[in-house]
Amino acid sequence: MRLSIRHNTSYHYDDQVRASIQYLRLTPHDSTRQQILDWQLDLPRPVRAQRDPYGNILHVLTLDEPHESIVIGAQGLVDIDESSDAEHESQSALPFLRFTRLTEADAALREFAWKQCAQRRDRNALIDLMHGLNDHIRYQPGATAVETSAAEAFAGRQGVCQDHAHAFLACARSLSIPARYVSGYLVTDSQDHLASHAWAEAWLDGAWYSFDVTNCLARPERHLKLAIGLDYLDACPVRGMRRGGGSERMMARVDVEPLIQVQAQ
């Protein structure tokens, strides 16, 4: 499947911002299941690409002069191999056993993971866990915030894709299974779910397998990966800091359009 992606984010401030810095993980990279045909960023000034500790392509946009708005754009064409079930990597998966504040497994999450999986540590067990979390945490936009932890979303029984991914990571890591957060895009016809998306991957049998709790999908056939990390803070597409500016209004629009089916040669 060939995808056309347009992602535009704008920030408008009530007062002048004296200085700001934006960490942008808005550029996907080639892998065994996605080939980047064309990709470009539209930024207020040229920025050089670098790699973060997880191998994500990172751009750091620094604005030292006063400004009242920031507009960030990304667009490109990507081929997705829908037949690929997993991704093989040479890097160790062990760092993804580590809990973070957003993915700490409390007693309730540990008990839930055990009830769903018991002694099983295979893909079918994690598929059961995925479905169980989807039933337990109802998809409800606005119910949580970016700082909401997995334990808080699990206790409140509602959240969004970020919360679903965090809860899955907490459960998987409590079972000693390496798992990581993924940000990216999703091809969807649903108006309830944004094209900008988050899901989880778990390390099983020497490969990374996808688990999209929000959509109960255990194959990444409609997913384009942007970045990975221990949690949302490591992998979110846009994350920034500023001095001044007062209140902020953020608007984001993401369009993901399938263009053609690409046949393997």
PDB file of C-alpha atoms in Angstrom:
ATOM      1  CA  MET A   1       0.000   0.000   0.000  1.00  0.00           C
ATOM      2  CA  ARG A   2       1.277   3.450  -0.905  1.00  0.00           C
ATOM      3  CA  LEU A   3       0.340   6.218   1.514  1.00  0.00           C
ATOM      4  CA  SER A   4       0.277   9.985   1.116  1.00  0.00           C
ATOM      5  CA  ILE A   5       0.646  11.808   4.443  1.00  0.00           C
ATOM      6  CA  ARG A   6       0.181  15.457   5.353  1.00  0.00           C
ATOM      7  CA  HIS A   7       0.634  16.544   8.970  1.00  0.00           C
ATOM      8  CA  ASN A   8       0.333  20.184   9.969  1.00  0.00           C
ATOM      9  CA  THR A   9       0.622  21.545  13.513  1.00  0.00           C
ATOM     10  CA  SER A  10       0.282  25.190  14.503  1.00  0.00           C
ATOM     11  CA  TYR A  11       0.741  26.943  17.835  1.00  0.00           C
ATOM     12  CA  HIS A  12      -0.663  30.404  18.542  1.00  0.00           C
ATOM     13  CA  TYR A  13       0.070  32.312  21.749  1.00  0.00           C
ATOM     14  CA  ASP A  14      -1.748  35.125  23.524  1.00  0.00           C
ATOM     15  CA  ASP A  15       1.530  36.959  24.205  1.00  0.00           C
ATOM     16  CA  GLN A  16       4.928  36.980  22.563  1.00  0.00           C
ATOM     17  CA  VAL A  17       7.116  33.946  23.194  1.00  0.00           C
ATOM     18  CA  ARG A  18      10.643  35.086  23.996  1.00  0.00           C
ATOM     19  CA  ALA A  19      12.255  31.810  22.917  1.00  0.00           C
ATOM     20  CA  SER A  20      11.165  28.240  22.205  1.00  0.00           C
ATOM     21  CA  ILE A  21      12.552  24.842  21.336  1.00  0.00           C
ATOM     22  CA  GLN A  22      10.660  22.035  19.572  1.00  0.00           C
ATOM     23  CA  TYR A  23      11.778  18.401  19.420  1.00  0.00           C
ATOM     24  CA  LEU A  24      10.371  16.962  16.196  1.00  0.00           C
ATOM     25  CA  ARG A  25      10.119  13.233  15.516  1.00  0.00           C
ATOM     26  CA  LEU A  26       8.119  13.762  12.348  1.00  0.00           C
ATOM     27  CA  THR A  27      10.316  11.881   9.874  1.00  0.00           C
ATOM     28  CA  PRO A  28       9.902   8.111   9.387  1.00  0.00           C
ATOM     29  CA  HIS A  29      12.811   5.936   8.309  1.00  0.00           C
ATOM     30  CA  ASP A  30      13.097   2.862   6.095  1.00  0.00           C
ATOM     31  CA  SER A  31      12.582  -0.568   7.624  1.00  0.00           C
ATOM     32  CA  THR A  32      11.674  -4.069   6.516  1.00  0.00           C
ATOM     33  CA  ARG A  33       8.013  -3.064   6.253  1.00  0.00           C
ATOM     34  CA  GLN A  34       8.071   0.582   5.166  1.00  0.00           C
ATOM     35  CA  GLN A  35       9.985   2.346   2.401  1.00  0.00           C
ATOM     36  CA  ILE A  36      10.136   6.138   2.408  1.00  0.00           C
ATOM     37  CA  LEU A  37       9.770   7.377  -1.174  1.00  0.00           C
ATOM     38  CA  ASP A  38       9.658  11.077  -0.387  1.00  0.00           C
ATOM     39  CA  TRP A  39       9.501  13.085   2.831  1.00  0.00           C
ATOM     40  CA  GLN A  40       9.973  16.731   3.689  1.00  0.00           C
ATOM     41  CA  LEU A  41       9.439  19.076   6.603  1.00  0.00           C
ATOM     42  CA  ASP A  42       8.156  22.636   6.319  1.00  0.00           C
ATOM     43  CA  LEU A  43       9.716  24.553   9.227  1.00  0.00           C
ATOM     44  CA  PRO A  44      10.281  28.229  10.072  1.00  0.00           C
ATOM     45  CA  ARG A  45      14.011  27.701   9.439  1.00  0.00           C
ATOM     46  CA  PRO A  46      16.290  24.925   8.131  1.00  0.00           C
ATOM     47  CA  VAL A  47      17.141  22.275  10.731  1.00  0.00           C
ATOM     48  CA  ARG A  48      19.634  19.437  10.442  1.00  0.00           C
ATOM     49  CA  ALA A  49      18.518  15.873  11.145  1.00  0.00           C
ATOM     50  CA  GLN A  50      20.110  13.751  13.858  1.00  0.00           C
ATOM     51  CA  ARG A  51      19.421  10.417  15.571  1.00  0.00           C
ATOM     52  CA  ASP A  52      18.169  10.109  19.132  1.00  0.00           C
ATOM     53  CA  PRO A  53      19.171   7.222  21.471  1.00  0.00           C
ATOM     54  CA  TYR A  54      16.361   5.017  20.078  1.00  0.00           C
ATOM     55  CA  GLY A  55      17.375   5.531  16.445  1.00  0.00           C
ATOM     56  CA  ASN A  56      14.530   7.934  15.664  1.00  0.00           C
ATOM     57  CA  ILE A  57      15.162  10.778  13.213  1.00  0.00           C
ATOM     58  CA  LEU A  58      15.115  13.932  15.324  1.00  0.00           C
ATOM     59  CA  HIS A  59      15.016  17.601  14.331  1.00  0.00           C
ATOM     60  CA  VAL A  60      15.483  20.269  17.001  1.00  0.00           C
ATOM     61  CA  LEU A  61      13.874  23.573  16.050  1.00  0.00           C
ATOM     62  CA  THR A  62      15.151  26.508  18.128  1.00  0.00           C
ATOM     63  CA  LEU A  63      13.627  29.983  17.827  1.00  0.00           C
ATOM     64  CA  ASP A  64      15.609  32.573  19.798  1.00  0.00           C
ATOM     65  CA  GLU A  65      13.749  35.630  18.530  1.00  0.00           C
ATOM     66  CA  PRO A  66      10.289  36.714  19.830  1.00  0.00           C
ATOM     67  CA  HIS A  67       7.350  35.087  18.038  1.00  0.00           C
ATOM     68  CA  GLU A  68       3.591  34.730  18.434  1.00  0.00           C
ATOM     69  CA  SER A  69       3.055  31.509  16.470  1.00  0.00           C
ATOM     70  CA  ILE A  70       4.811  28.424  15.111  1.00  0.00           C
ATOM     71  CA  VAL A  71       3.672  26.410  12.093  1.00  0.00           C
ATOM     72  CA  ILE A  72       5.178  22.969  11.485  1.00  0.00           C
ATOM     73  CA  GLY A  73       4.431  20.808   8.446  1.00  0.00           C
ATOM     74  CA  ALA A  74       5.399  17.317   7.301  1.00  0.00           C
ATOM     75  CA  GLN A  75       4.421  15.463   4.156  1.00  0.00           C
ATOM     76  CA  GLY A  76       5.528  12.526   2.087  1.00  0.00           C
ATOM     77  CA  LEU A  77       4.942   9.246   0.289  1.00  0.00           C
ATOM     78  CA  VAL A  78       5.578   5.843   1.868  1.00  0.00           C
ATOM     79  CA  ASP A  79       5.160   2.252   0.682  1.00  0.00           C
ATOM     80  CA  ILE A  80       3.882  -0.183   3.332  1.00  0.00           C
ATOM     81  CA  ASP A  81       4.403  -3.951   3.140  1.00  0.00           C
ATOM     82  CA  GLU A  82       1.066  -5.212   4.444  1.00  0.00           C
ATOM     83  CA  SER A  83       2.255  -8.832   4.517  1.00  0.00           C
ATOM     84  CA  SER A  84       4.934  -8.192   7.143  1.00  0.00           C
ATOM     85  CA  ASP A  85       3.974  -9.417  10.615  1.00  0.00           C
ATOM     86  CA  ALA A  86       7.102  -8.443  12.523  1.00  0.00           C
ATOM     87  CA  GLU A  87      10.316  -6.424  12.390  1.00  0.00           C
ATOM     88  CA  HIS A  88      13.754  -7.881  13.099  1.00  0.00           C
ATOM     89  CA  GLU A  89      16.439  -5.637  14.607  1.00  0.00           C
ATOM     90  CA  SER A  90      19.975  -6.245  15.797  1.00  0.00           C
ATOM     91  CA  GLN A  91      19.782  -3.886  18.783  1.00  0.00           C
ATOM     92  CA  SER A  92      19.063  -5.332  22.225  1.00  0.00           C
ATOM     93  CA  ALA A  93      15.453  -5.263  23.394  1.00  0.00           C
ATOM     94  CA  LEU A  94      16.406  -5.299  27.084  1.00  0.00           C
ATOM     95  CA  PRO A  95      16.179  -1.481  27.570  1.00  0.00           C
ATOM     96  CA  PHE A  96      12.455  -1.777  26.875  1.00  0.00           C
ATOM     97  CA  LEU A  97      11.913  -3.740  30.074  1.00  0.00           C
ATOM     98  CA  ARG A  98      12.341  -0.531  32.051  1.00  0.00           C
ATOM     99  CA  PHE A  99       9.287   1.138  33.569  1.00  0.00           C
ATOM    100  CA  THR A 100       8.761   4.908  33.435  1.00  0.00           C
ATOM    101  CA  ARG A 101       6.447   7.176  35.397  1.00  0.00           C
ATOM    102  CA  LEU A 102       3.860   6.864  32.603  1.00  0.00           C
ATOM    103  CA  THR A 103       4.177   3.076  32.314  1.00  0.00           C
ATOM    104  CA  GLU A 104       4.679   1.971  35.924  1.00  0.00           C
ATOM    105  CA  ALA A 105       2.634  -1.157  36.636  1.00  0.00           C
ATOM    106  CA  ASP A 106       0.772  -0.872  39.927  1.00  0.00           C
ATOM    107  CA  ALA A 107      -0.852  -3.823  41.689  1.00  0.00           C
ATOM    108  CA  ALA A 108      -4.048  -3.565  39.610  1.00  0.00           C
ATOM    109  CA  LEU A 109      -2.186  -3.661  36.282  1.00  0.00           C
ATOM    110  CA  ARG A 110       0.053  -6.527  37.408  1.00  0.00           C
ATOM    111  CA  GLU A 111      -2.966  -8.558  38.500  1.00  0.00           C
ATOM    112  CA  PHE A 112      -4.763  -7.807  35.227  1.00  0.00           C
ATOM    113  CA  ALA A 113      -1.736  -8.898  33.160  1.00  0.00           C
ATOM    114  CA  TRP A 114      -1.486 -12.143  35.136  1.00  0.00           C
ATOM    115  CA  LYS A 115      -5.190 -12.901  34.722  1.00  0.00           C
ATOM    116  CA  GLN A 116      -4.965 -12.396  30.949  1.00  0.00           C
ATOM    117  CA  CYS A 117      -1.702 -14.264  30.359  1.00  0.00           C
ATOM    118  CA  ALA A 118      -0.920 -16.428  33.414  1.00  0.00           C
ATOM    119  CA  GLN A 119       2.195 -18.463  32.523  1.00  0.00           C
ATOM    120  CA  ARG A 120       1.890 -17.812  28.770  1.00  0.00           C
ATOM    121  CA  ARG A 121       4.471 -15.546  27.158  1.00  0.00           C
ATOM    122  CA  ASP A 122       3.590 -15.925  23.476  1.00  0.00           C
ATOM    123  CA  ARG A 123       1.845 -13.809  20.857  1.00  0.00           C
ATOM    124  CA  ASN A 124      -1.577 -15.290  21.542  1.00  0.00           C
ATOM    125  CA  ALA A 125      -1.254 -14.336  25.206  1.00  0.00           C
ATOM    126  CA  LEU A 126      -0.500 -10.723  24.295  1.00  0.00           C
ATOM    127  CA  ILE A 127      -3.376 -10.675  21.812  1.00  0.00           C
ATOM    128  CA  ASP A 128      -5.641 -11.705  24.706  1.00  0.00           C
ATOM    129  CA  LEU A 129      -4.084  -8.926  26.794  1.00  0.00           C
ATOM    130  CA  MET A 130      -4.732  -6.435  23.988  1.00  0.00           C
ATOM    131  CA  HIS A 131      -8.409  -7.374  23.784  1.00  0.00           C
ATOM    132  CA  GLY A 132      -8.743  -7.316  27.569  1.00  0.00           C
ATOM    133  CA  LEU A 133      -7.335  -3.789  27.787  1.00  0.00           C
ATOM    134  CA  ASN A 134      -9.582  -2.625  24.960  1.00  0.00           C
ATOM    135  CA  ASP A 135     -12.596  -3.875  26.924  1.00  0.00           C
ATOM    136  CA  HIS A 136     -11.381  -2.351  30.191  1.00  0.00           C
ATOM    137  CA  ILE A 137     -10.270   1.111  28.979  1.00  0.00           C
ATOM    138  CA  ARG A 138     -13.020   2.682  26.896  1.00  0.00           C
ATOM    139  CA  TYR A 139     -11.860   4.966  24.092  1.00  0.00           C
ATOM    140  CA  GLN A 140     -12.916   8.454  25.186  1.00  0.00           C
ATOM    141  CA  PRO A 141     -11.177  11.542  23.725  1.00  0.00           C
ATOM    142  CA  GLY A 142     -10.570  14.230  26.324  1.00  0.00           C
ATOM    143  CA  ALA A 143     -10.815  11.845  29.279  1.00  0.00           C
ATOM    144  CA  THR A 144      -7.067  11.964  29.939  1.00  0.00           C
ATOM    145  CA  ALA A 145      -4.090  14.265  29.356  1.00  0.00           C
ATOM    146  CA  VAL A 146      -0.538  13.706  28.121  1.00  0.00           C
ATOM    147  CA  GLU A 147       0.703  13.367  31.702  1.00  0.00           C
ATOM    148  CA  THR A 148      -1.866  10.669  32.619  1.00  0.00           C
ATOM    149  CA  SER A 149      -0.142   7.441  33.640  1.00  0.00           C
ATOM    150  CA  ALA A 150      -1.114   3.901  32.678  1.00  0.00           C
ATOM    151  CA  ALA A 151      -2.273   3.205  36.233  1.00  0.00           C
ATOM    152  CA  GLU A 152      -4.481   6.323  36.256  1.00  0.00           C
ATOM    153  CA  ALA A 153      -6.078   5.515  32.897  1.00  0.00           C
ATOM    154  CA  PHE A 154      -6.618   1.890  33.947  1.00  0.00           C
ATOM    155  CA  ALA A 155      -8.271   2.978  37.196  1.00  0.00           C
ATOM    156  CA  GLY A 156     -10.464   5.511  35.365  1.00  0.00           C
ATOM    157  CA  ARG A 157     -11.374   2.921  32.689  1.00  0.00           C
ATOM    158  CA  GLN A 158     -11.245   5.430  29.828  1.00  0.00           C
ATOM    159  CA  GLY A 159      -8.631   7.100  27.681  1.00  0.00           C
ATOM    160  CA  VAL A 160      -7.166   7.361  24.176  1.00  0.00           C
ATOM    161  CA  CYS A 161      -4.585   5.481  22.110  1.00  0.00           C
ATOM    162  CA  GLN A 162      -1.722   6.854  24.208  1.00  0.00           C
ATOM    163  CA  ASP A 163      -3.306   5.409  27.361  1.00  0.00           C
ATOM    164  CA  HIS A 164      -4.004   2.080  25.666  1.00  0.00           C
ATOM    165  CA  ALA A 165      -0.353   1.837  24.619  1.00  0.00           C
ATOM    166  CA  HIS A 166       0.944   2.812  28.072  1.00  0.00           C
ATOM    167  CA  ALA A 167      -1.277   0.244  29.792  1.00  0.00           C
ATOM    168  CA  PHE A 168      -0.111  -2.482  27.401  1.00  0.00           C
ATOM    169  CA  LEU A 169       3.541  -1.572  28.047  1.00  0.00           C
ATOM    170  CA  ALA A 170       2.998  -1.654  31.801  1.00  0.00           C
ATOM    171  CA  CYS A 171       1.395  -5.092  31.625  1.00  0.00           C
ATOM    172  CA  ALA A 172       3.923  -6.587  29.205  1.00  0.00           C
ATOM    173  CA  ARG A 173       6.918  -5.319  31.166  1.00  0.00           C
ATOM    174  CA  SER A 174       5.399  -6.653  34.386  1.00  0.00           C
ATOM    175  CA  LEU A 175       5.496 -10.066  32.669  1.00  0.00           C
ATOM    176  CA  SER A 176       9.202  -9.516  31.811  1.00  0.00           C
ATOM    177  CA  ILE A 177       8.421  -9.009  28.110  1.00  0.00           C
ATOM    178  CA  PRO A 178      10.252  -6.062  26.481  1.00  0.00           C
ATOM    179  CA  ALA A 179       7.735  -3.628  24.996  1.00  0.00           C
ATOM    180  CA  ARG A 180       7.984  -0.185  23.436  1.00  0.00           C
ATOM    181  CA  TYR A 181       5.770   2.767  22.566  1.00  0.00           C
ATOM    182  CA  VAL A 182       5.227   3.600  18.875  1.00  0.00           C
ATOM    183  CA  SER A 183       3.968   6.854  17.391  1.00  0.00           C
ATOM    184  CA  GLY A 184       2.849   7.115  13.793  1.00  0.00           C
ATOM    185  CA  TYR A 185      -0.078   7.234  11.439  1.00  0.00           C
ATOM    186  CA  LEU A 186      -3.057   4.979  10.820  1.00  0.00           C
ATOM    187  CA  VAL A 187      -5.175   4.498   7.712  1.00  0.00           C
ATOM    188  CA  THR A 188      -8.730   4.687   9.051  1.00  0.00           C
ATOM    189  CA  ASP A 189     -12.230   5.401   7.803  1.00  0.00           C
ATOM    190  CA  SER A 190     -13.453   6.153  11.323  1.00  0.00           C
ATOM    191  CA  GLN A 191     -14.107   9.762  12.247  1.00  0.00           C
ATOM    192  CA  ASP A 192     -13.716   8.828  15.927  1.00  0.00           C
ATOM    193  CA  HIS A 193     -10.023   7.955  15.656  1.00  0.00           C
ATOM    194  CA  LEU A 194      -7.405  10.432  14.457  1.00  0.00           C
ATOM    195  CA  ALA A 195      -4.983   9.460  11.682  1.00  0.00           C
ATOM    196  CA  SER A 196      -2.174  10.385  14.079  1.00  0.00           C
ATOM    197  CA  HIS A 197      -1.885   7.317  16.256  1.00  0.00           C
ATOM    198  CA  ALA A 198       0.012   5.378  18.928  1.00  0.00           C
ATOM    199  CA  TRP A 199       0.357   1.658  19.578  1.00  0.00           C
ATOM    200  CA  ALA A 200       2.775  -0.800  21.193  1.00  0.00           C
ATOM    201  CA  GLU A 201       5.310  -3.377  20.084  1.00  0.00           C
ATOM    202  CA  ALA A 202       6.498  -6.381  22.091  1.00  0.00           C
ATOM    203  CA  TRP A 203       9.653  -8.476  21.663  1.00  0.00           C
ATOM    204  CA  LEU A 204       8.792 -12.119  21.045  1.00  0.00           C
ATOM    205  CA  ASP A 205      10.872 -14.880  19.460  1.00  0.00           C
ATOM    206  CA  GLY A 206      13.552 -12.457  18.281  1.00  0.00           C
ATOM    207  CA  ALA A 207      11.294  -9.899  16.592  1.00  0.00           C
ATOM    208  CA  TRP A 208       9.038  -6.933  17.344  1.00  0.00           C
ATOM    209  CA  TYR A 209       5.291  -7.583  16.998  1.00  0.00           C
ATOM    210  CA  SER A 210       2.668  -4.826  16.931  1.00  0.00           C
ATOM    211  CA  PHE A 211      -0.327  -4.571  19.271  1.00  0.00           C
ATOM    212  CA  ASP A 212      -2.799  -1.766  18.580  1.00  0.00           C
ATOM    213  CA  VAL A 213      -5.067  -1.883  21.630  1.00  0.00           C
ATOM    214  CA  THR A 214      -7.345   0.924  20.425  1.00  0.00           C
ATOM    215  CA  ASN A 215      -8.296  -0.943  17.246  1.00  0.00           C
ATOM    216  CA  CYS A 216      -7.606  -4.513  18.451  1.00  0.00           C
ATOM    217  CA  LEU A 217      -5.137  -5.064  15.619  1.00  0.00           C
ATOM    218  CA  ALA A 218      -2.201  -7.439  16.007  1.00  0.00           C
ATOM    219  CA  ARG A 219      -0.847  -6.768  12.521  1.00  0.00           C
ATOM    220  CA  PRO A 220       0.537  -3.362  11.483  1.00  0.00           C
ATOM    221  CA  GLU A 221      -0.927  -3.526   7.982  1.00  0.00           C
ATOM    222  CA  ARG A 222      -2.483  -0.031   8.197  1.00  0.00           C
ATOM    223  CA  HIS A 223       0.225   1.614  10.287  1.00  0.00           C
ATOM    224  CA  LEU A 224       3.141   3.886   9.398  1.00  0.00           C
ATOM    225  CA  LYS A 225       5.772   4.151  12.129  1.00  0.00           C
ATOM    226  CA  LEU A 226       7.330   7.494  13.014  1.00  0.00           C
ATOM    227  CA  ALA A 227       9.211   6.925  16.274  1.00  0.00           C
ATOM    228  CA  ILE A 228       9.674   4.537  19.199  1.00  0.00           C
ATOM    229  CA  GLY A 229      10.540   4.932  22.868  1.00  0.00           C
ATOM    230  CA  LEU A 230       9.861   3.856  26.422  1.00  0.00           C
ATOM    231  CA  ASP A 231       6.686   5.966  26.466  1.00  0.00           C
ATOM    232  CA  TYR A 232       4.906   8.940  24.874  1.00  0.00           C
ATOM    233  CA  LEU A 233       7.553  11.427  25.970  1.00  0.00           C
ATOM    234  CA  ASP A 234      10.261   9.589  23.989  1.00  0.00           C
ATOM    235  CA  ALA A 235       8.286   9.166  20.774  1.00  0.00           C
ATOM    236  CA  CYS A 236       5.672  11.924  20.427  1.00  0.00           C
ATOM    237  CA  PRO A 237       5.903  13.695  17.030  1.00  0.00           C
ATOM    238  CA  VAL A 238       6.117  17.228  18.469  1.00  0.00           C
ATOM    239  CA  ARG A 239       7.279  18.164  21.963  1.00  0.00           C
ATOM    240  CA  GLY A 240       8.498  21.570  23.037  1.00  0.00           C
ATOM    241  CA  MET A 241       9.310  24.140  25.675  1.00  0.00           C
ATOM    242  CA  ARG A 242       9.001  27.930  25.653  1.00  0.00           C
ATOM    243  CA  ARG A 243       9.603  31.070  27.670  1.00  0.00           C
ATOM    244  CA  GLY A 244       6.620  33.404  27.826  1.00  0.00           C
ATOM    245  CA  GLY A 245       3.645  33.404  25.488  1.00  0.00           C
ATOM    246  CA  GLY A 246       0.801  33.081  27.991  1.00  0.00           C
ATOM    247  CA  SER A 247      -2.001  30.762  26.928  1.00  0.00           C
ATOM    248  CA  GLU A 248      -1.464  28.475  23.954  1.00  0.00           C
ATOM    249  CA  ARG A 249      -3.825  27.341  21.188  1.00  0.00           C
ATOM    250  CA  MET A 250      -2.682  24.253  19.304  1.00  0.00           C
ATOM    251  CA  MET A 251      -4.294  23.005  16.092  1.00  0.00           C
ATOM    252  CA  ALA A 252      -3.276  19.809  14.313  1.00  0.00           C
ATOM    253  CA  ARG A 253      -4.496  18.246  11.099  1.00  0.00           C
ATOM    254  CA  VAL A 254      -3.369  14.871   9.779  1.00  0.00           C
ATOM    255  CA  ASP A 255      -4.446  13.402   6.434  1.00  0.00           C
ATOM    256  CA  VAL A 256      -3.412   9.849   5.540  1.00  0.00           C
ATOM    257  CA  GLU A 257      -4.589   8.715   2.122  1.00  0.00           C
ATOM    258  CA  PRO A 258      -3.959   5.331   0.466  1.00  0.00           C
ATOM    259  CA  LEU A 259      -3.043   5.936  -3.171  1.00  0.00           C
ATOM    260  CA  ILE A 260      -2.390   2.600  -4.880  1.00  0.00           C
ATOM    261  CA  GLN A 261      -1.663  -1.007  -4.110  1.00  0.00           C
ATOM    262  CA  VAL A 262       2.014  -1.683  -4.817  1.00  0.00           C
ATOM    263  CA  GLN A 263       2.849  -5.181  -6.044  1.00  0.00           C
ATOM    264  CA  ALA A 264       6.148  -6.745  -5.045  1.00  0.00           C
ATOM    265  CA  GLN A 265       8.527  -7.377  -7.930  1.00  0.00           C
TER     266      GLN A 265
END
